[in-house]
């Protein structure tokens, strides 16, 4: 359910060839559709105890981590890089995945 939601979020994000129009559309998207999707994901995390979508790190957690990382680094033009800061469960999940021994080892092996 979480992965489907994250994939759909990326699919419905506005696209436009005019940079000014893209910024306008993305601002509206963030305030409306994106907020609804992220509220839903946060509720799933909170139902699970406040960190992660499952009792152990899952592919859904990794997908969330990747999505948040893209937005925080500016890969989603027009979306506020600090958008997730008010979502405690999402922040906790992302921090947990970033510190996970297997994730750290994987990325260290790619350097």
PDB file of C-alpha atoms in Angstrom:
ATOM      1  CA  UNK A   1       0.000   0.000   0.000  1.00  0.00           C
ATOM      2  CA  UNK A   2       2.805   2.439   0.884  1.00  0.00           C
ATOM      3  CA  UNK A   3       4.854   1.642  -2.206  1.00  0.00           C
ATOM      4  CA  UNK A   4       1.802   2.015  -4.437  1.00  0.00           C
ATOM      5  CA  UNK A   5       1.073   5.388  -2.826  1.00  0.00           C
ATOM      6  CA  UNK A   6       4.659   6.601  -3.312  1.00  0.00           C
ATOM      7  CA  UNK A   7       4.707   5.421  -6.927  1.00  0.00           C
ATOM      8  CA  UNK A   8       1.386   7.108  -7.608  1.00  0.00           C
ATOM      9  CA  UNK A   9       2.613  10.303  -5.949  1.00  0.00           C
ATOM     10  CA  UNK A  10       5.512  10.465  -8.399  1.00  0.00           C
ATOM     11  CA  UNK A  11       3.248   9.634 -11.342  1.00  0.00           C
ATOM     12  CA  UNK A  12       0.707  12.378 -10.595  1.00  0.00           C
ATOM     13  CA  UNK A  13       3.273  15.098  -9.856  1.00  0.00           C
ATOM     14  CA  UNK A  14       2.732  17.916 -12.358  1.00  0.00           C
ATOM     15  CA  UNK A  15       5.010  18.231 -15.347  1.00  0.00           C
ATOM     16  CA  UNK A  16       5.234  21.219 -17.667  1.00  0.00           C
ATOM     17  CA  UNK A  17       7.720  22.551 -20.205  1.00  0.00           C
ATOM     18  CA  UNK A  18       7.323  26.160 -19.017  1.00  0.00           C
ATOM     19  CA  UNK A  19       9.450  26.605 -15.848  1.00  0.00           C
ATOM     20  CA  UNK A  20       7.167  29.258 -14.361  1.00  0.00           C
ATOM     21  CA  UNK A  21       4.057  27.183 -14.952  1.00  0.00           C
ATOM     22  CA  UNK A  22       5.791  24.120 -13.488  1.00  0.00           C
ATOM     23  CA  UNK A  23       6.581  26.025 -10.285  1.00  0.00           C
ATOM     24  CA  UNK A  24       2.965  27.183 -10.016  1.00  0.00           C
ATOM     25  CA  UNK A  25       1.607  23.683 -10.597  1.00  0.00           C
ATOM     26  CA  UNK A  26       4.048  22.086  -8.166  1.00  0.00           C
ATOM     27  CA  UNK A  27       3.177  24.608  -5.442  1.00  0.00           C
ATOM     28  CA  UNK A  28      -0.511  23.770  -5.864  1.00  0.00           C
ATOM     29  CA  UNK A  29       0.327  20.057  -5.943  1.00  0.00           C
ATOM     30  CA  UNK A  30       2.321  20.291  -2.709  1.00  0.00           C
ATOM     31  CA  UNK A  31      -0.495  22.140  -0.930  1.00  0.00           C
ATOM     32  CA  UNK A  32      -3.177  19.710  -2.098  1.00  0.00           C
ATOM     33  CA  UNK A  33      -2.585  16.276  -3.569  1.00  0.00           C
ATOM     34  CA  UNK A  34       0.905  15.742  -2.182  1.00  0.00           C
ATOM     35  CA  UNK A  35      -0.165  16.710   1.328  1.00  0.00           C
ATOM     36  CA  UNK A  36      -3.039  14.204   1.184  1.00  0.00           C
ATOM     37  CA  UNK A  37      -0.725  11.412   0.057  1.00  0.00           C
ATOM     38  CA  UNK A  38       1.899  12.213   2.679  1.00  0.00           C
ATOM     39  CA  UNK A  39      -0.728  12.527   5.431  1.00  0.00           C
ATOM     40  CA  UNK A  40      -1.875   9.023   4.495  1.00  0.00           C
ATOM     41  CA  UNK A  41       1.679   7.634   4.594  1.00  0.00           C
ATOM     42  CA  UNK A  42       2.301   9.320   7.944  1.00  0.00           C
ATOM     43  CA  UNK A  43      -0.871   7.711   9.315  1.00  0.00           C
ATOM     44  CA  UNK A  44       0.369   4.259   8.241  1.00  0.00           C
ATOM     45  CA  UNK A  45       3.666   4.853  10.025  1.00  0.00           C
ATOM     46  CA  UNK A  46       1.929   6.117  13.170  1.00  0.00           C
ATOM     47  CA  UNK A  47      -0.362   3.030  13.207  1.00  0.00           C
ATOM     48  CA  UNK A  48       2.815   0.946  13.172  1.00  0.00           C
ATOM     49  CA  UNK A  49       4.351   2.697  16.181  1.00  0.00           C
ATOM     50  CA  UNK A  50       5.886   5.804  14.645  1.00  0.00           C
ATOM     51  CA  UNK A  51       8.872   4.399  12.735  1.00  0.00           C
ATOM     52  CA  UNK A  52       8.539   2.457   9.511  1.00  0.00           C
ATOM     53  CA  UNK A  53       5.706   0.760   7.705  1.00  0.00           C
ATOM     54  CA  UNK A  54       6.537  -2.639   9.239  1.00  0.00           C
ATOM     55  CA  UNK A  55       8.235  -4.012  12.348  1.00  0.00           C
ATOM     56  CA  UNK A  56      11.537  -4.333  10.467  1.00  0.00           C
ATOM     57  CA  UNK A  57      12.947  -2.200   7.641  1.00  0.00           C
ATOM     58  CA  UNK A  58      11.026  -2.871   4.448  1.00  0.00           C
ATOM     59  CA  UNK A  59      11.183  -2.039   0.764  1.00  0.00           C
ATOM     60  CA  UNK A  60       8.425   0.507   1.463  1.00  0.00           C
ATOM     61  CA  UNK A  61      10.701   2.235   3.988  1.00  0.00           C
ATOM     62  CA  UNK A  62      13.516   2.294   1.428  1.00  0.00           C
ATOM     63  CA  UNK A  63      11.171   3.705  -1.197  1.00  0.00           C
ATOM     64  CA  UNK A  64      10.059   6.431   1.212  1.00  0.00           C
ATOM     65  CA  UNK A  65      13.699   7.198   2.042  1.00  0.00           C
ATOM     66  CA  UNK A  66      14.540   7.554  -1.645  1.00  0.00           C
ATOM     67  CA  UNK A  67      11.562   9.800  -2.333  1.00  0.00           C
ATOM     68  CA  UNK A  68      12.278  12.063   0.620  1.00  0.00           C
ATOM     69  CA  UNK A  69      15.955  12.206  -0.324  1.00  0.00           C
ATOM     70  CA  UNK A  70      15.070  13.292  -3.880  1.00  0.00           C
ATOM     71  CA  UNK A  71      12.825  16.054  -2.611  1.00  0.00           C
ATOM     72  CA  UNK A  72      15.257  17.227   0.071  1.00  0.00           C
ATOM     73  CA  UNK A  73      18.041  17.533  -2.486  1.00  0.00           C
ATOM     74  CA  UNK A  74      15.918  19.541  -4.906  1.00  0.00           C
ATOM     75  CA  UNK A  75      15.266  16.858  -7.516  1.00  0.00           C
ATOM     76  CA  UNK A  76      11.554  17.719  -7.489  1.00  0.00           C
ATOM     77  CA  UNK A  77      11.511  21.238  -8.886  1.00  0.00           C
ATOM     78  CA  UNK A  78       9.087  23.478  -7.033  1.00  0.00           C
ATOM     79  CA  UNK A  79       8.601  21.223  -4.008  1.00  0.00           C
ATOM     80  CA  UNK A  80       9.804  22.640  -0.682  1.00  0.00           C
ATOM     81  CA  UNK A  81      12.884  20.688   0.435  1.00  0.00           C
ATOM     82  CA  UNK A  82      11.734  20.983   4.072  1.00  0.00           C
ATOM     83  CA  UNK A  83       8.204  19.727   3.348  1.00  0.00           C
ATOM     84  CA  UNK A  84       8.570  16.556   5.423  1.00  0.00           C
ATOM     85  CA  UNK A  85       9.872  18.186   8.608  1.00  0.00           C
ATOM     86  CA  UNK A  86       6.397  18.333  10.196  1.00  0.00           C
ATOM     87  CA  UNK A  87       5.880  14.587   9.686  1.00  0.00           C
ATOM     88  CA  UNK A  88       7.515  12.946  12.705  1.00  0.00           C
ATOM     89  CA  UNK A  89       6.987   9.375  11.526  1.00  0.00           C
ATOM     90  CA  UNK A  90       8.358  10.024   8.069  1.00  0.00           C
ATOM     91  CA  UNK A  91      11.390  11.837   9.477  1.00  0.00           C
ATOM     92  CA  UNK A  92      11.997   9.003  11.972  1.00  0.00           C
ATOM     93  CA  UNK A  93      11.651   6.370   9.254  1.00  0.00           C
ATOM     94  CA  UNK A  94      14.025   8.169   6.899  1.00  0.00           C
ATOM     95  CA  UNK A  95      16.594   8.637   9.673  1.00  0.00           C
ATOM     96  CA  UNK A  96      16.274   4.972  10.637  1.00  0.00           C
ATOM     97  CA  UNK A  97      16.855   3.795   7.068  1.00  0.00           C
ATOM     98  CA  UNK A  98      19.779   6.192   6.602  1.00  0.00           C
ATOM     99  CA  UNK A  99      21.447   4.659   9.674  1.00  0.00           C
ATOM    100  CA  UNK A 100      20.574   1.030   8.902  1.00  0.00           C
ATOM    101  CA  UNK A 101      23.752  -1.062   8.820  1.00  0.00           C
ATOM    102  CA  UNK A 102      22.836  -2.810   5.561  1.00  0.00           C
ATOM    103  CA  UNK A 103      21.953   0.439   3.809  1.00  0.00           C
ATOM    104  CA  UNK A 104      25.142   2.125   5.028  1.00  0.00           C
ATOM    105  CA  UNK A 105      27.248  -0.865   3.939  1.00  0.00           C
ATOM    106  CA  UNK A 106      25.595  -0.990   0.522  1.00  0.00           C
ATOM    107  CA  UNK A 107      26.268   2.658  -0.224  1.00  0.00           C
ATOM    108  CA  UNK A 108      29.800   2.447   1.189  1.00  0.00           C
ATOM    109  CA  UNK A 109      30.505  -0.416  -1.208  1.00  0.00           C
ATOM    110  CA  UNK A 110      29.476   1.780  -4.158  1.00  0.00           C
ATOM    111  CA  UNK A 111      31.978   4.553  -3.415  1.00  0.00           C
TER     112      UNK A 111
END
